Structure formats: C-alpha cells, structure tokens
C-alpha cells in the first residue's frame, strides 16, 4: 500500500510531504530528489526503484507528485490515485502550480487525510468531498448535529458519491463525448497504427436520487437487440452499419457493473456536478479527420525542400479548428523560407521545427505549404533521422463513430419525468499523437 | 587566464549563460539552447566573414553548450581558425575548444597539428605553452605520433624558457602514459636526467614527475638519477626555510619536490655508492629529526607539508628495509602519530605500520605498540581507522602475542562494524589456525567466533575447522565435547549446528561414554535444532543421523522413526526427501558391515592452502600483503599431518563417477540402497565443496589452472607416477571400485572383478571439461620383473574424448606368480594444445587374487602351526590411524578378499582370516591375525598384525599392504 506522498516543485524542494507508514523514512524524500528530479539523465520511467523503495510519479506542469512505497502495490492503482488526486486538487483550487499549492497547503493535507487512510485510497469523489472539506473554514456552530450525521451516513453509505435532498429548478444534463485520435502513417499513406481513446464526461444537475440509463451504438448491444428480434429487418441493417466495436472500457464507480455484465446496459445514479462516466478505446473503423502528404527532397548537402499537403476528410458542413502542423527540421538548419496558402507558418528554432497554424478549415478541402531549408555542412556523418510530421486539431465529431443513442432519467419519488430533463450532447474529437512519417 | 581586457568581455556569452541559469525547467533550457544553436548556425553560414571577436564568442557559446551535455557537431572549423589568431584570448579559446571537443576528422586533425606546429616553433613562450597544454589535454595517439619527436627537443634545448620546459616535461609525461611505444627517449635520457640539476625549481618538479614515470618502466637507463636526486634532496632538506623563497610553503622548503624525490628513490634499491648512501641516510635522519622539532607555524598547511615529507621518507625507509636504525626510528615516529589527535595521521600511521610489521628489523618495535593499537581498535571513531587497526593487529601477530590479539579481536568483534565483520572473522580464523599451539585452543576460538558472529562466518571458515578436526586425531574428542557443550545453548547459530552435526556425526562416539552425552542425548540435542535450520543444514543433519545409526546401533530405532516421519519422508524439498528415503532404506536393509563401509569415517583431507586465506586474499587491503609473506611459514605448521593424497576428493566423488552399473561400492546386497551413495557423496561435498568434483579449485584461484604441477608435465615420455599414486594404491587394497584419480580435466573411475588368478578391470575416463581431448592415449606397462609376474592386456581407446564424455577401457589381468609392484598406467592427451601426461599405479595388488577359505578353529590353528618358519611369518605393530570400529574393521578385512573366521580366536577382540592367493604358478595359502588393543586411549590404540603364508614374499607384501589400512 502507499507509504507516503510527496509534492515537489521544479527545483526539487518539498512542498507537501505526507507519510502514511512507518517503513518510509525521511530520507525517501531526498532519494527521489537526487535520483529522479536531479538525475543526470532524464528519468523517463514513471516508476523508479531506489533501494527497495518504489517511487511512482506524475508531473503536472512544473510540479512533481510522487507516491512512495516499500510494498508491492498495484502500480495502476497508484497512478489512478495520483490522477484522481490531481483532479481533486484542480477542482478545489484550479491549476496545479507551486503558488497554488503553497497557498492551499492546509487544504491539501486535509484532503490527503481524507482520501488516503493508512495508505489505502478512500473516497476521492470531488462532489462528496466538497460537502465536508470546504475552503471557507470551520462553520461548526452553524452546522447542526443532524447535518453532520447526515454527512457521515452519506459518505459511509452505499451511495457515497451523492447526497440526498438535492433540488434543482431546471433539471439539466450535459454529456460530452471527448475523443483523442492517435495515428502513425507511413510516407506512402499506409496506416501503421491508429486508435481512439475516448471519454464520456457528464455534468448533471438533477433533483433527488435519479436513476439514469445510457445507451450508445456499441456493437454488442446492437447485435443483441437485433437477435432478440425486437427490431425489424431494416432497423437491423442500418444499426449494423453504424455500430462500433469497443475494445475495452472502464466506468465510474457509480455504474452498476453487475448490470453491465449481465445486460450490457449502463445504468447508474449519477454524482452531482461534473464527472467522467466512462472511458473506452477503439481500434477499428476509425475516421481519420486529416490526411498529411509529405514530400521531402534533399538538394545537395546544404539544402532541403519540403512540401506538405493536408486534406480534410469529413463532411464539408463541419469545421475543424486549431489546426497545427509541425514539420521537424534537421539539427543543422541555418535558415528557412516558408510559403503557405492558408494560415501562418513560422520556423521555430527553439523547437527545431516549422510550425504551421490554421485557425479553421472545412471538410473535404486541402491546403499546402512549401519550405526551403538551408543547412550548415557538419563533420558528422550521421544522417538526419527524419522525425515524423505531427499534427494537432479539433473536430466536432467523434472519430471512433460513437453515437449516443439515448440517456434516460427515472426518478420515481419526485414528479419529473424523462421528458422534463433538458439534455445536451456534444462530440469533440481531438488529435492525440497524430503523426505521419516523411 | 590573464586578465581579460575590457573589450573582450563577450557580453553575448554572459547574457546567454544567465539566460540558461534562469531557465525554470529542462525543457525551457533545451528550447533556449536550440534557439542559440540556430542563431550560431545562421551566423557561421552567413556569407560575410566573421571577425575574430564574434568567432571567439560563438565558439565559447558552443563550448558552454557542449559542457551542458548537448552534442555539438559543427564549429570545429571556426575554432581551428581561431588557432591562427595572434590574440592570446582568441588562440586560448580555440585551443580550449579543440582540447575539449577534439574530433577524429583527419582533415581537421591535420589543420590542428599544423597550427600547433606553428605555435611550437614560434618564439613566443605563451603560445608554445598553449600548444603544449593542448597536446597534453588531448593526449591522443595521433598527437603523440605527430609531436613525440618534437617535445623532447624543446624540453632539453638550452634556450627554452623555464615555463615552457615545465609544460614540455608534463606534456611528454602525458604522451608517454598514453602511448609509451611512441615516446622514445634514447638520446635524450641523460639530458632529461640532468634537468634535476636545473636552477629553476619548477622545472625540476615537472621533470621529476616525468623521470619517475620513465624510470619505473626502464630503471636501468635512468640509474644516474639516484645520485642527482639524493644531492638535490639533501640540498633542500638542509636548506633554511627562507632559502628557496617562492618554493617555501609555510616554512617547509619545497615539500612537493621533496615528496617527489623521495618517491623517485623508491623506484630503486638502496644506492651502492657509500657516499651517496651516507648522504641519503643523513637526509632521512634530518627529516626524522625535523619531525621532532616544534612546529614553526600553527597553520595546518605547515604540519601537512611536513608530515607529507615524513611519510614519504618512511615509505622509502620501508622500501629499503635495510637500515634497522632508521626502521626503528620510523616506527617510533609512527607510534607517536598513533596517539595524534588528527584522525588522518592516525590512519596513515596505522597503514605504514602494517608494512613495517612485515620487516624483520622493525617487527619487534611495532609489537611494542600493541596496547595502543588495541585501544585504537576499541575507541577509534572512524571505521576506516578501526579497519586499519585491525589490519595492523593482524600484521603484527606472531606466536608470542597470538592469544592476546585473537582474544582482543574476538571481544571487539561483538561490537564491530558490520562492514568489517566478515574480514575480521576471516582474520581471526586465520590467526587462530596459524598460531595454534594446541588445537583445542583453535577449536575453542573458532566455536567462539561462530557464537559471536555466526552470520559473518563464511562457509570457508567452518569448512576449515572440520578439515582440521578430521586431519588431527588429537583434537577430535575435545572438539566433539566442546561442540556438544556449545550446542546446548538455547539459541545457537546455524553454522554452529552445521559444525556440530558434522563433528558429532563423525566423532560422537568419542564422547558417547559419558552418560551426559550418551548417543541418544546427542541425537536429541541435534534434532532439537533441526527444525530451525535451513535446507542445506537439515540435509547435513540427516547425514549425521545416518552416521549415528552406524556409530550407535542403539539409536537406530529412534532415528528411523524420525526419518520415517512425514516431515522427512514427504518433505517438499527434493534433496531432504531423497536423503530421508535413502537413509531409511539404507539403515533398514544394509547389514552392519555394509553400513560400516558406506559410512566409513572421513579420510583426512589433503593439505592445501587454507581456503580462508584464499578468501581473504580476494578481499583487497594492506592486510593481504602480509598474508602472502607469511604464507610459507604457515603451511609448514599446518601440514604436520601426513599428506594423504587425493583421498578426500576420491571419496567425495566416489559416487559421482558415471558407470554403467551403479554398483560402485561393490555392495550387491544393497543394490536398492545404492542410490544413497550419491547423497553420501554430496554430504562430503557439503562440508568441503572444494574437495568434490573440482578437487583443487582452491589452488586454481591463484595460478589459473592445475596448481598441482605433475599432471602438466609436457613431455612425450610417460611422466613419472604421481607422488600420491602409492596412496591411491593403498586406497584400493580393500575395495575394487571407485575413483582412481581426478583433477580439473580428467576423472578416472575404476571397476574391477577378480576370479581366481584372473582379473578384469574397467577404467572410465571422464572428460570434465567442455573441450575435447585429442590424441588420447593410454598405456599400461609392467616395470621390471613385474613383466614376468603379471600378464596385462589392454584394449585401446578412442583417441578423441568429447567434452563431458566418458570412455571405457577394459584391462585383462592374469596373475602368473606373486608380485609386489603395481603396473603403471600412463595417460597422454592434448587439452587445448597442451600435452597432458599423467602416470598412475593401477590398483592391482596381490590380495586381489585371494580366494576366501572357511575353516574351523582347530583347522586354523593346525595350519597356523604348520606355517611356523620365521620367514613364513610377517608381523607388524602399528598405531591405529582411524578409529577402532568393529564393523569398519570387519568390512576392511572382508574387502581384502579373505574369509573372516568367527569364533576362532580365543580372544573375541581379535580377528582372524584365511584365504588362498591364486596365481597361475601356484596357490599360496595365507592366514591372518589382527589384534587390536581397543581399551587404550584414543590416539594410543595399536594393532598387531600377523601374517603367515606358505611363501615369505607373499606374507611380507600382504602384511605391508594391510598395515596401511587401519
């Protein structure tokens, strides 16, 4: 189990140190600083083993969060905890920065006491944490005994993530399907690897203790429904075409897994506010929003000509945003001239790349950039490794093809029905690591 | 670096460096560097030529970036351009860049070498120095090739400036160290040596480093430097502190130079010229005198400089090791330092004393400080100093103070630091062994050692105890008693249990007479520890139990019960289970005779270098030096006992000889139990793993391969028989099967059967290596008159023995008439090109042709009387070299081939046997009587062996053979 948690700034100074178990000494703090933060070679593994002690770290901007343990813990659990911890801190005081951590250190210790007990992760649901860990200070006098005991029973109860007696005048639901699409393509346009990792994020403002049911075009559900003979033949054929194969998925703790296992239906009592309902990954039939066609020509030892064409590959009515193409330049570049038809392009010496930015681009269009790169002859016989051209963008659809089929809300005690709830659904597809070799 | 003029400030560089220092993260730093690199690239690429200043600035930036750990692959050309500048700062930066970032680009190297050559031939001393520094800093082979001829010329030229000479000397030193073959001194030698007479002290200091290095490689060429160095030294030592001006350091004249001179002298033996020697002795005395003078300054630098010279002088005195007076003075001086409050001085004093202790002149003087050293061991706060104190104690130990030192080390061990415990344990073990006057003290000490620091007692230590106890019969009883007492402690270390199990298993009978340590008590004591031990120890204990069954038949039921219990016979550990099953079977099936043979007492181990010493040698440290010095002495003392050849090795690997029928010990009756013998074999391996299949691996550590010289005799003639081959022969008198010979390469197993006057012998040659033996050839010859006595026919073997393979050879033997000598077996083969030539005696002895004859008492005595002529009788009275165990004796007599006649002799203690030796020519009847005096004290037990036969030579021979067996 987790032995302790340390938070360092970029210099390796300790901002927060919380030790849960006796087997972790004070020297563990220094061991991590010396061997990871100040290591001569950059440490790339998130798990470091120093003197039979394991350190798991994540880095948020300039802040290092490190979990230390002497036991053989589940590393995935530790990282899940660390990410959760980051989320909790972010929802309490915004960006995780040295300043914010210093200003909120009392709160952080309080949170750490609550979400970890003797190294075992406990409740890390922001919504319920906020009911009893507040930033306003103690309101002991005003809080009645009843309220306190209510908090206790709620936090320790069966549905720890939602308290009772929530009331809204407008019952609203926001559902975002956020996907990031990853691609590695050969210069000839052959897909070497591609996958989409997606998240379904919800924001719910619902009264009472509603029961929700979420449906999407998962292949297994659709096929099952088809076999049941409920849908007619036409429906089957259309749904068969649109359904997607989900490779794996994980759910928020509120989802009833038993029901998912038996019926493949996702039903849950939602937490109040914002939360991530599920995560999934798909690898089949991915819609690639952009195609990058590179053309690199070496003219002698001192010159390089680069031409890159990008083609958007989605409905013309949709608009992609924040498009950025990054064309790496050789390490001995001494000068660059760029011409592009659309957007702005610039040679960034500090990043050894030409960065081409386009604000908006509609579907089924294409655009082109050409650059002339001057090189300084070097003594090195090493050839330029030609790193891949990478790309960033944002599109208003889900590249995996995922569709929300329904989201039903049932609340038996209060008198509002599914139709009274206002629901918003949004799809956002972003680029993950979207690279094309040149 | 000379002061940089205002205009050379290089503001851009300062800004860049401060930018880098202000970067918040690694990423930001990399970004800034990338930007700067792009800027420099565009500048270098630019068409208009850069001026010297900006070139220098950019090269500087590149250098800085390189030193931050980034690759730089351009800018070399610009740096080389800077070399030809006339400004000092530009040239300096150019050289700096080149020496840090030298690139083996041949084109560039040529340019660089050209620039250096120009600078060397310029008359400007600053530029010459810069060039020399660059050569030294790079120090590559190419540099050496280009300039090795040039630099000595500069060094010895009359008109060279002093500062250049200094640089040249050091540069040459560097080149010599890098590629000694390229720096040829020859003609320059004498002139370089004469640099010692140079007016300028700096030049002398630089030159002496060079000379020291050169003379350590070829001392003869530089012999002349000794007298020069001595005169130089005496001039410095005798000078007043103000004479040398710049070279006086806190009132000490030229300390560095003095130290270097003293170190140079350490490369040579004491000067033969009396005058020079007198002068040197005078110098050393002056240095020792000066140490006694009150310090001229309280500054630490003053005393440091003074002591540096003093210690170097003491090293020289130790190196010469010929001036008793100086050695004793040095020792006294060091004795003073032993109580100095400066820890470093105490450390150095202890370290130097360690070497002093090994000199015959100062050994006694060192010994006078024993109290101080013991005190240091106990009270010193720094562990490294304590370590040195322990080393010194070890070094100064001799017979007179061994008991005191060992006792002190033992008592210190209880509180000693963990880091040095193991070494301490080894040292105590060695000292105890080396200076043991009576072995009971030795046994006490080692058992104490195991009690105090059991965890640190390595395997070697307790192997060694057992070796010694087995080899020395006078301590066996005492050892058994002490071990028994030590085991009674409620918690004892596992190593103690191992020693206890082994010793009680072997010699428990020696203390069984005492009701307090009766067999059952012994067994219960051992078994009470059983469950707390690890698997190897348990295995050892199981073997001890089966030995108990052999030693004390009364414990048989109890032990069988234990072996039969589920926790043994169904143990999850395969080794334990196997042992339990096999021992149980062995104890229930085998007759007492067989048991006695299988579980025969361990034969003495062959003497060899103590395995502990080998281990200590592996540990580095000054202690190791003196170990080797004392090595020879120690051996003489240890090897008191008779040299018993490779017995142990053979016994240990007895069962491991692969053989078609596993019946190696000739135990047909116990065929089902014969599987037990491998375990018995590995038990021996437990105790003395090195004695197992790799018989002399202790020796291997030192000189690689085959430390026992005889097998490696590389001549084509058959080698003379191994010295131990007679022992080997004796080994096989009473048995027919076993391992005849073994070394690192080869193992020879033997299996033989005899019927009447005919015998057949199977020899198994096992290749223990992974390499094949080629031209493998064996011959059996009968030397001298044996030819007419024995008819031996061999079948040839394949000339190729693959690695790990075994070949078999059959030898048919016919006994024509009685004989004394044994036929010789010569084995020749090539292993990795080296010819191996081994000669052994084949274990064919006259008794092999015995035919047992049963007869009644009356019959026996009648025949006994018939053979009453004096020449028909052979008698021997000899001391028992093994215990007088009835079963063992019986087994041996049976193994001899005769019939053991029960109820014949009126005295039941005596053994009588009868047999007929079958030869082709005649049959020789043979009667035997063995009378032990079993009541005598162990150690004084004697046998009287009487043999009567119809032929005098037979009586004598059989008597001789048999006398070696008991």
PDB file of C-alpha atoms in Angstrom, chain A residues 287-390:
ATOM      1  CA  UNK A 287     -12.459   8.049 -39.281  1.00  0.00           C
ATOM      2  CA  UNK A 288      -9.174   9.888 -39.791  1.00  0.00           C
ATOM      3  CA  UNK A 289     -10.079  13.585 -39.964  1.00  0.00           C
ATOM      4  CA  UNK A 290      -6.923  14.669 -41.775  1.00  0.00           C
ATOM      5  CA  UNK A 291      -4.514  13.187 -44.255  1.00  0.00           C
ATOM      6  CA  UNK A 292      -0.974  14.567 -44.391  1.00  0.00           C
ATOM      7  CA  UNK A 293       1.026  14.103 -47.578  1.00  0.00           C
ATOM      8  CA  UNK A 294       4.695  14.974 -47.123  1.00  0.00           C
ATOM      9  CA  UNK A 295       7.303  15.455 -49.812  1.00  0.00           C
ATOM     10  CA  UNK A 296      10.915  15.950 -48.754  1.00  0.00           C
ATOM     11  CA  UNK A 297      13.711  16.416 -51.244  1.00  0.00           C
ATOM     12  CA  UNK A 298      17.360  16.828 -50.352  1.00  0.00           C
ATOM     13  CA  UNK A 299      19.138  19.143 -52.755  1.00  0.00           C
ATOM     14  CA  UNK A 300      22.832  18.553 -52.205  1.00  0.00           C
ATOM     15  CA  UNK A 301      24.326  18.664 -48.745  1.00  0.00           C
ATOM     16  CA  UNK A 302      23.206  22.137 -47.889  1.00  0.00           C
ATOM     17  CA  UNK A 303      19.606  22.373 -48.954  1.00  0.00           C
ATOM     18  CA  UNK A 304      16.319  20.651 -48.253  1.00  0.00           C
ATOM     19  CA  UNK A 305      12.956  21.210 -49.936  1.00  0.00           C
ATOM     20  CA  UNK A 306       9.824  20.294 -48.059  1.00  0.00           C
ATOM     21  CA  UNK A 307       6.268  20.272 -49.371  1.00  0.00           C
ATOM     22  CA  UNK A 308       3.361  19.200 -47.199  1.00  0.00           C
ATOM     23  CA  UNK A 309      -0.269  18.879 -48.249  1.00  0.00           C
ATOM     24  CA  UNK A 310      -3.071  18.369 -45.758  1.00  0.00           C
ATOM     25  CA  UNK A 311      -6.520  17.138 -46.774  1.00  0.00           C
ATOM     26  CA  UNK A 312      -9.546  17.289 -44.514  1.00  0.00           C
ATOM     27  CA  UNK A 313     -11.668  14.198 -44.698  1.00  0.00           C
ATOM     28  CA  UNK A 314     -15.092  14.805 -43.189  1.00  0.00           C
ATOM     29  CA  UNK A 315     -18.439  16.368 -44.041  1.00  0.00           C
ATOM     30  CA  UNK A 316     -17.995  19.762 -45.717  1.00  0.00           C
ATOM     31  CA  UNK A 317     -20.502  21.257 -43.330  1.00  0.00           C
ATOM     32  CA  UNK A 318     -18.251  20.655 -40.344  1.00  0.00           C
ATOM     33  CA  UNK A 319     -15.373  22.907 -39.358  1.00  0.00           C
ATOM     34  CA  UNK A 320     -12.104  21.740 -37.856  1.00  0.00           C
ATOM     35  CA  UNK A 321     -10.358  24.145 -35.513  1.00  0.00           C
ATOM     36  CA  UNK A 322      -6.970  24.883 -34.013  1.00  0.00           C
ATOM     37  CA  UNK A 323      -5.081  23.073 -36.714  1.00  0.00           C
ATOM     38  CA  UNK A 324      -1.338  22.989 -36.237  1.00  0.00           C
ATOM     39  CA  UNK A 325       1.167  21.108 -38.359  1.00  0.00           C
ATOM     40  CA  UNK A 326       4.671  20.678 -37.031  1.00  0.00           C
ATOM     41  CA  UNK A 327       7.370  19.880 -39.568  1.00  0.00           C
ATOM     42  CA  UNK A 328      10.672  18.954 -37.917  1.00  0.00           C
ATOM     43  CA  UNK A 329      13.812  20.489 -39.363  1.00  0.00           C
ATOM     44  CA  UNK A 330      17.323  18.980 -39.332  1.00  0.00           C
ATOM     45  CA  UNK A 331      19.573  19.889 -36.432  1.00  0.00           C
ATOM     46  CA  UNK A 332      21.956  21.793 -38.681  1.00  0.00           C
ATOM     47  CA  UNK A 333      19.382  24.136 -40.133  1.00  0.00           C
ATOM     48  CA  UNK A 334      20.830  27.555 -40.722  1.00  0.00           C
ATOM     49  CA  UNK A 335      17.935  29.273 -42.466  1.00  0.00           C
ATOM     50  CA  UNK A 336      14.336  28.631 -43.570  1.00  0.00           C
ATOM     51  CA  UNK A 337      11.974  30.183 -46.165  1.00  0.00           C
ATOM     52  CA  UNK A 338       8.305  29.230 -45.983  1.00  0.00           C
ATOM     53  CA  UNK A 339       5.373  29.785 -48.331  1.00  0.00           C
ATOM     54  CA  UNK A 340       1.871  28.656 -47.405  1.00  0.00           C
ATOM     55  CA  UNK A 341      -1.543  29.167 -48.995  1.00  0.00           C
ATOM     56  CA  UNK A 342      -3.541  29.303 -45.833  1.00  0.00           C
ATOM     57  CA  UNK A 343      -2.854  30.145 -42.208  1.00  0.00           C
ATOM     58  CA  UNK A 344       0.521  31.173 -40.830  1.00  0.00           C
ATOM     59  CA  UNK A 345       3.799  29.299 -40.809  1.00  0.00           C
ATOM     60  CA  UNK A 346       6.993  30.053 -38.943  1.00  0.00           C
ATOM     61  CA  UNK A 347      10.335  28.417 -38.297  1.00  0.00           C
ATOM     62  CA  UNK A 348      10.783  27.963 -34.563  1.00  0.00           C
ATOM     63  CA  UNK A 349      14.475  27.465 -33.889  1.00  0.00           C
ATOM     64  CA  UNK A 350      13.937  26.666 -30.245  1.00  0.00           C
ATOM     65  CA  UNK A 351      11.869  23.628 -31.179  1.00  0.00           C
ATOM     66  CA  UNK A 352      13.745  22.676 -34.337  1.00  0.00           C
ATOM     67  CA  UNK A 353      10.531  22.719 -36.327  1.00  0.00           C
ATOM     68  CA  UNK A 354       8.404  24.661 -38.770  1.00  0.00           C
ATOM     69  CA  UNK A 355       5.033  25.316 -37.179  1.00  0.00           C
ATOM     70  CA  UNK A 356       2.091  25.923 -39.487  1.00  0.00           C
ATOM     71  CA  UNK A 357      -1.117  27.114 -37.894  1.00  0.00           C
ATOM     72  CA  UNK A 358      -4.591  27.270 -39.472  1.00  0.00           C
ATOM     73  CA  UNK A 359      -7.492  28.599 -37.445  1.00  0.00           C
ATOM     74  CA  UNK A 360     -10.372  26.906 -39.238  1.00  0.00           C
ATOM     75  CA  UNK A 361     -10.780  24.501 -42.067  1.00  0.00           C
ATOM     76  CA  UNK A 362     -13.933  22.977 -43.548  1.00  0.00           C
ATOM     77  CA  UNK A 363     -14.290  19.338 -44.574  1.00  0.00           C
ATOM     78  CA  UNK A 364     -13.162  17.947 -47.936  1.00  0.00           C
ATOM     79  CA  UNK A 365     -10.655  20.749 -48.512  1.00  0.00           C
ATOM     80  CA  UNK A 366      -6.923  20.737 -48.985  1.00  0.00           C
ATOM     81  CA  UNK A 367      -4.092  23.090 -48.260  1.00  0.00           C
ATOM     82  CA  UNK A 368      -0.361  23.178 -48.903  1.00  0.00           C
ATOM     83  CA  UNK A 369       2.877  24.520 -47.520  1.00  0.00           C
ATOM     84  CA  UNK A 370       6.319  24.518 -49.069  1.00  0.00           C
ATOM     85  CA  UNK A 371       9.587  25.350 -47.375  1.00  0.00           C
ATOM     86  CA  UNK A 372      13.209  25.688 -48.338  1.00  0.00           C
ATOM     87  CA  UNK A 373      15.646  24.767 -45.599  1.00  0.00           C
ATOM     88  CA  UNK A 374      19.294  25.758 -45.752  1.00  0.00           C
ATOM     89  CA  UNK A 375      21.751  23.511 -43.972  1.00  0.00           C
ATOM     90  CA  UNK A 376      25.174  24.033 -42.463  1.00  0.00           C
ATOM     91  CA  UNK A 377      27.603  21.323 -43.508  1.00  0.00           C
ATOM     92  CA  UNK A 378      28.742  19.383 -40.438  1.00  0.00           C
ATOM     93  CA  UNK A 379      31.534  16.962 -39.715  1.00  0.00           C
ATOM     94  CA  UNK A 380      29.072  14.419 -38.512  1.00  0.00           C
ATOM     95  CA  UNK A 381      28.444  11.566 -40.859  1.00  0.00           C
ATOM     96  CA  UNK A 382      25.194  10.813 -39.060  1.00  0.00           C
ATOM     97  CA  UNK A 383      22.189  11.128 -41.308  1.00  0.00           C
ATOM     98  CA  UNK A 384      19.229  13.147 -40.243  1.00  0.00           C
ATOM     99  CA  UNK A 385      16.756  10.791 -38.568  1.00  0.00           C
ATOM    100  CA  UNK A 386      13.717  12.460 -40.228  1.00  0.00           C
ATOM    101  CA  UNK A 387      11.298  12.553 -37.317  1.00  0.00           C
ATOM    102  CA  UNK A 388       7.619  12.332 -38.282  1.00  0.00           C
ATOM    103  CA  UNK A 389       5.429  15.320 -39.045  1.00  0.00           C
ATOM    104  CA  UNK A 390       2.920  15.747 -36.262  1.00  0.00           C
TER     105      UNK A 390
END
